[in-house]
Amino acid sequence: MPTPDSATDFDVLVVGSGASGGWAAKRLSEAGLNVAIVEAGRPQSDANFTEHKPAFELKYRNMAPGIVSKNHPIQSKFDVCNEYTQDWFVNDHDEPYTTPADKPFNWMGRLRVTGGRTNVWGRVSLRFSDQDFKSASLDGYGEDWPISYSDIAPYYDIVEKYVGITGMPEGLEHLPDGQFQPPMPLTCQEQIFRDRVKAKLNRTVTLARSANLTRPTNGRGPCHYCGPCERGCVTHSYFNSAFTTVPDALKTGKCKLISNAMVHKILMDPATNRATGLLYVDRNTKKSHELTARAVILCAQSQESTRILLNSATREHPTGLGNSSGALGHYLTAHVRSGGGRGEFPTLSRKHSLAGPNKPVGIYVARFRNLKNDPPYKKFLRGYGYEGESASNFNWRAPGFGNAYKKSLLESRESFEITGFGEVLPRFDNFVEIDAEKKDIFGIPVLKIHMSDGENERAMIKDMGDSAGEMLEAAGAKNIRTYANPSAPRWALHEAGIARMGADPKKSVLNQFQQTHDVKNVFVMDASGFTTNPCQNPTLTIMSLAVRSCDHLLEEMKRQNL
Ligand SMILES: Cc1cc2nc3c(=O)[nH]c(=O)nc-3n(C[C@H](O)[C@H](O)[C@H](O)COP(=O)(O)OP(=O)(O)OC[C@H]3O[C@@H](n4cnc5c(N)ncnc54)[C@H](O)[C@@H]3O)c2cc1C
Ligand code: SF4
């Protein structure tokens, strides 16, 4: 590694500009601290957004997956990495990771642009509840979180009001209502599914609470239903850190965005056991640079932040920074989502049009297994929800020729699909470590990821398929097809838990404010701190916890404790 050639003083260094980093930078710079966002990716701008660009204007018409997968063999397994967006994603060859041969793991959604994963995320934004934070007390497995719902509820309010969440209140204790903007309307299939599943099975189907605006908010326009949010949005109608929290932070004049800066490690002063700053490698020049600050906050996404902690090992912290418990890198979780079903609603013959509208939000089926006041479900612990969406299409398989064919082609086909998202139990033997044999193009050692399913996950996936069939049938769908596939290799977009929070420093890496137990000026504010990974999507909780932890950091600095 070449000698670093610069050092600059800040109050706080925030690594990453995605969901958590954007909020940390905004909260701290608005409170008057000098902040640097140290971001491995390039700057993002509205000029890169292509949500209104037809495929025929692209070089390969978005029809050449081989071109995209050449440099993105892992990232392009999920179709949000496509000809429109591929440049935002990591080059899988330049920045690899490894796995044991018998445990393949798809580490997708690795973005290298301001805003991180929030550029392309699905935007489903759900609160956790005490059913989640105190799940160990309820069923005896694992550890409780060191916080309760009442600790985070005010921060959910702050984040939701700013982000803008369209949603319907349902009054469920295990899926608390939030500060919703007016709901987007349900499609006919969705409304029928909601009504009949409630009436016949007493399960709650609601609009997927989603970070899409339905009314103007802070200069951002309401959604105009064009559809492909994952390609950006020039009216800023969905939540993306790149055009919300990060510009707010920069507007204070107190925050600097350092792009193309791949953080290698945290630098330590062994005499005081304090972090002094960071070492990063410039993506373009490959030169190393140092930055100094009073505190360091990692917001690089779970595995990346944990990789930085593991790569920051010193003589005093030989197995990685913050790892006196031995828990760092362990208890990796990522939702299972390989069970679900699909059906058709042939009686809903409306006229299909290519002109839209294209509602970017579907439905969500709230968890219904193992709820607090119900008898435990015998087949597995915890639970799952479903995301669902309806589709309307031309009858492409219409038989015949000539006018008869043209006529039947125009008969629309209304279908509906639901996919389970299930909680994975944290297990010590699902873990990440540094692969001593391999480095990325910056010379930084890469991660080796060990992840497999347990019995609980297998039973849950089967139940996702069975219950999907049961609900589609209750809704009157036809041609129902269900599936329950093994989840390996995992479709990992919601990874969490590898620097877990806990009250006991012997069993956890972070305290309830996401501050490492071992080094008090190092914080990790992404999902690595999650003690468990409930079935609800994680990002609303990531952002709300980050704001809460920043408020703690500000208090500690005020009291001269940091
Ligand atoms: C396709 C897709 C759909 C999703 N849908 C949903 C959904 O519907 N609901 C939901 O709740 N969540 C969803 N998620 C997950 C959500 O995007 C993440 O939970 C969230 O963005 C994580 O925030 P973060 O701050 O931890 O990381 P990110 O938002 O990923 O940001 C991390 C940033 O850190 C930078 N970085 C990484 N390593 C380094 C380094 N060494 N040095 C400097 N910078 C670094 C990256 O370049 C990146 O910009 C989805 C994700 C994907 C990919
Ligand atoms: S569907 Fe709405 S939020 Fe998504 S890109 Fe279009 S206008 Fe923006």
Coordinates of N, CA and C and ligand atoms in Angstrom, one line a residue, residues 15-22 38-41 78 80 89 95 108-118 120-126 241 261-264 280 283 299-302 304-305 307-308 387 444 492-495 525-527 536-540 542, ligand 1:
V15 N -18.9 7.0 6.3 CA -18.5 6.2 5.1 C -19.8 5.7 4.4
G16 N -20.0 6.1 3.2 CA -21.2 5.7 2.4 C -22.2 6.8 2.4
S17 N -22.9 6.9 1.3 CA -23.9 8.0 1.1 C -25.3 7.4 0.8
G18 N -25.6 6.2 1.2 CA -26.8 5.5 0.9 C -27.9 5.9 2.0
A19 N -28.8 4.9 2.3 CA -29.9 5.2 3.2 C -29.3 5.7 4.6
S20 N -28.4 5.0 5.2 CA -27.9 5.4 6.5 C -27.0 6.6 6.4
G21 N -26.0 6.5 5.5 CA -25.0 7.6 5.4 C -25.6 9.0 5.1
G22 N -26.6 9.0 4.2 CA -27.3 10.2 3.9 C -27.9 10.9 5.1
V38 N -17.6 10.0 2.9 CA -16.5 9.3 2.1 C -17.2 8.2 1.3
E39 N -17.3 8.4 0.0 CA -18.2 7.5 -0.8 C -17.3 6.8 -1.9
A40 N -17.4 5.5 -2.0 CA -16.7 4.7 -2.9 C -17.1 5.0 -4.4
G41 N -18.4 5.5 -4.5 CA -18.9 5.6 -5.9 C -18.8 7.0 -6.5
F78 N -30.3 -9.8 -10.7 CA -31.5 -9.1 -10.4 C -31.7 -8.0 -11.5
V80 N -32.8 -5.2 -11.9 CA -32.6 -3.7 -11.8 C -31.2 -3.3 -12.3
F89 N -23.5 0.1 -10.8 CA -23.2 -1.0 -10.0 C -21.7 -1.3 -10.0
E95 N -14.2 -5.9 -8.0 CA -14.5 -5.9 -6.5 C -15.2 -7.2 -6.2
M108 N -25.9 -9.1 -4.2 CA -26.3 -8.2 -5.3 C -26.5 -6.8 -4.7
G109 N -27.0 -5.9 -5.5 CA -27.3 -4.6 -5.1 C -26.1 -3.9 -4.5
R110 N -24.9 -4.1 -5.1 CA -23.7 -3.4 -4.7 C -23.5 -2.2 -5.6
L111 N -23.9 -1.0 -5.1 CA -23.9 0.2 -5.9 C -22.7 1.0 -5.7
R112 N -22.2 1.7 -6.7 CA -21.0 2.5 -6.5 C -21.3 3.9 -7.1
V113 N -22.3 4.6 -6.5 CA -22.7 5.9 -6.9 C -23.4 6.6 -5.7
T114 N -23.3 7.9 -5.6 CA -24.0 8.6 -4.5 C -25.4 8.1 -4.3
G115 N -25.8 7.8 -3.1 CA -27.1 7.3 -2.9 C -27.2 5.8 -2.7
G116 N -26.1 5.1 -3.1 CA -26.0 3.6 -2.9 C -27.2 2.9 -3.4
R117 N -27.7 1.9 -2.6 CA -28.8 1.1 -3.0 C -30.1 1.9 -3.1
T118 N -30.2 3.1 -2.5 CA -31.5 3.8 -2.6 C -31.8 4.3 -4.0
V120 N -31.9 2.3 -6.5 CA -32.6 1.2 -7.2 C -33.6 0.4 -6.3
W121 N -33.7 0.9 -5.1 CA -34.4 0.0 -4.1 C -35.9 -0.1 -4.5
G122 N -36.6 -1.1 -3.8 CA -38.0 -1.3 -4.1 C -38.9 -0.4 -3.3
R123 N -38.4 0.3 -2.3 CA -39.0 1.4 -1.5 C -40.1 1.0 -0.5
V124 N -40.3 -0.3 -0.3 CA -41.3 -0.8 0.7 C -40.7 -0.4 2.1
S125 N -41.6 0.3 2.8 CA -41.1 0.9 4.1 C -42.0 0.6 5.2
L126 N -41.6 -0.4 6.0 CA -42.4 -0.9 7.1 C -41.8 -0.8 8.4
S241 N -31.3 8.9 -1.5 CA -30.5 9.8 -0.7 C -29.8 10.8 -1.7
A261 N -14.0 7.3 -3.3 CA -13.0 7.1 -2.2 C -13.4 5.8 -1.5
M262 N -12.6 4.8 -1.8 CA -12.9 3.4 -1.3 C -12.2 3.2 0.0
V263 N -12.9 3.2 1.1 CA -12.3 3.1 2.4 C -11.7 1.7 2.6
H264 N -10.5 1.7 3.1 CA -9.8 0.5 3.4 C -9.9 0.1 4.8
Y280 N -8.3 5.7 2.8 CA -9.1 5.3 1.6 C -8.2 5.3 0.4
R283 N -10.5 5.8 -6.3 CA -10.9 4.9 -7.3 C -10.1 5.1 -8.6
C299 N -21.3 3.5 7.3 CA -22.7 3.4 6.7 C -22.5 2.8 5.3
A300 N -21.7 1.8 5.2 CA -21.3 1.3 3.8 C -22.1 0.1 3.4
Q301 N -23.1 -0.3 4.1 CA -24.0 -1.5 3.9 C -23.3 -2.6 4.7
S302 N -24.1 -3.5 5.3 CA -23.6 -4.4 6.3 C -22.3 -5.1 6.0
E304 N -20.0 -4.5 3.8 CA -18.9 -3.6 3.5 C -18.4 -3.0 4.8
S305 N -19.3 -2.6 5.7 CA -18.9 -2.0 6.9 C -18.1 -3.0 7.8
R307 N -16.5 -5.5 6.7 CA -15.2 -5.8 6.0 C -14.2 -4.7 6.5
I308 N -14.7 -3.5 6.6 CA -13.8 -2.4 7.0 C -13.3 -2.7 8.5
E387 N -44.9 -9.6 -0.5 CA -45.1 -8.5 -1.4 C -45.8 -9.0 -2.6
I444 N -7.3 -4.1 -1.5 CA -8.0 -4.3 -0.2 C -8.5 -5.7 -0.1
A492 N -29.7 -11.9 -1.9 CA -29.5 -11.1 -0.8 C -29.6 -9.6 -1.1
L493 N -30.6 -8.9 -0.6 CA -30.7 -7.5 -0.8 C -31.0 -6.9 0.6
H494 N -31.3 -7.7 1.6 CA -31.7 -7.2 2.9 C -30.8 -7.9 3.9
E495 N -29.5 -7.8 3.8 CA -28.5 -8.4 4.7 C -28.4 -7.6 6.0
M525 N -23.8 2.4 11.5 CA -25.2 2.8 11.5 C -26.0 2.2 10.4
D526 N -25.5 1.1 9.7 CA -26.3 0.4 8.7 C -26.9 -0.8 9.4
A527 N -27.4 -1.7 8.6 CA -28.1 -2.9 9.2 C -27.2 -3.9 9.8
Q536 N -40.1 -7.7 8.0 CA -40.4 -6.5 7.3 C -39.1 -6.0 6.6
N537 N -39.2 -5.2 5.5 CA -38.0 -4.7 4.8 C -37.3 -3.7 5.8
P538 N -36.0 -3.7 5.7 CA -35.2 -3.1 6.7 C -34.9 -1.6 6.7
T539 N -35.1 -0.9 5.5 CA -34.5 0.4 5.4 C -35.1 1.5 6.2
L540 N -36.4 1.5 6.4 CA -37.0 2.5 7.3 C -36.4 2.4 8.7
I542 N -33.4 1.1 9.4 CA -32.0 1.5 9.2 C -31.9 3.1 9.4
Ligands
LIG1 C1 -33.0 -4.0 -5.9 C2 -33.2 -3.6 -4.4 C3 -34.5 -3.5 -3.9 C4 -34.6 -3.2 -2.5 N1 -35.9 -3.0 -2.1 C5 -36.0 -2.6 -0.8 C6 -37.3 -2.3 -0.3 O1 -38.3 -2.4 -1.0 N2 -37.4 -2.0 1.0 C7 -36.3 -1.9 1.9 O2 -36.5 -1.6 3.0 N3 -35.1 -2.1 1.4 C8 -34.9 -2.5 0.1 N4 -33.7 -2.7 -0.4 C9 -32.5 -2.6 0.5 C10 -32.1 -1.2 0.7 O3 -31.7 -0.6 -0.5 C11 -31.0 -1.2 1.7 O4 -31.4 -1.7 2.9 C12 -30.4 0.2 2.1 O5 -30.1 1.0 0.9 C13 -29.2 0.0 2.9 O6 -28.7 1.2 3.3 P1 -27.2 1.4 3.7 O7 -26.9 2.8 4.0 O8 -26.8 0.3 4.6 O9 -26.3 1.0 2.3 P2 -26.4 1.6 0.8 O10 -27.7 2.3 0.6 O11 -26.1 0.5 -0.1 O12 -25.2 2.6 0.7 C14 -23.9 2.2 1.0 C15 -23.0 3.1 0.3 O13 -21.6 2.9 0.8 C16 -20.7 2.9 -0.3 N5 -19.6 2.1 0.1 C17 -19.5 0.7 0.2 N6 -18.3 0.3 0.6 C18 -17.6 1.5 0.8 C19 -16.2 1.7 1.2 N7 -15.4 0.7 1.5 N8 -15.8 3.0 1.2 C20 -16.6 4.0 0.9 N9 -17.9 3.8 0.5 C21 -18.4 2.6 0.5 C22 -21.5 2.4 -1.5 O14 -20.9 2.8 -2.7 C23 -22.9 2.9 -1.2 O15 -23.1 4.1 -1.9 C24 -33.5 -3.0 -1.7 C25 -32.2 -3.2 -2.3 C26 -32.0 -3.4 -3.6 C27 -30.7 -3.5 -4.2

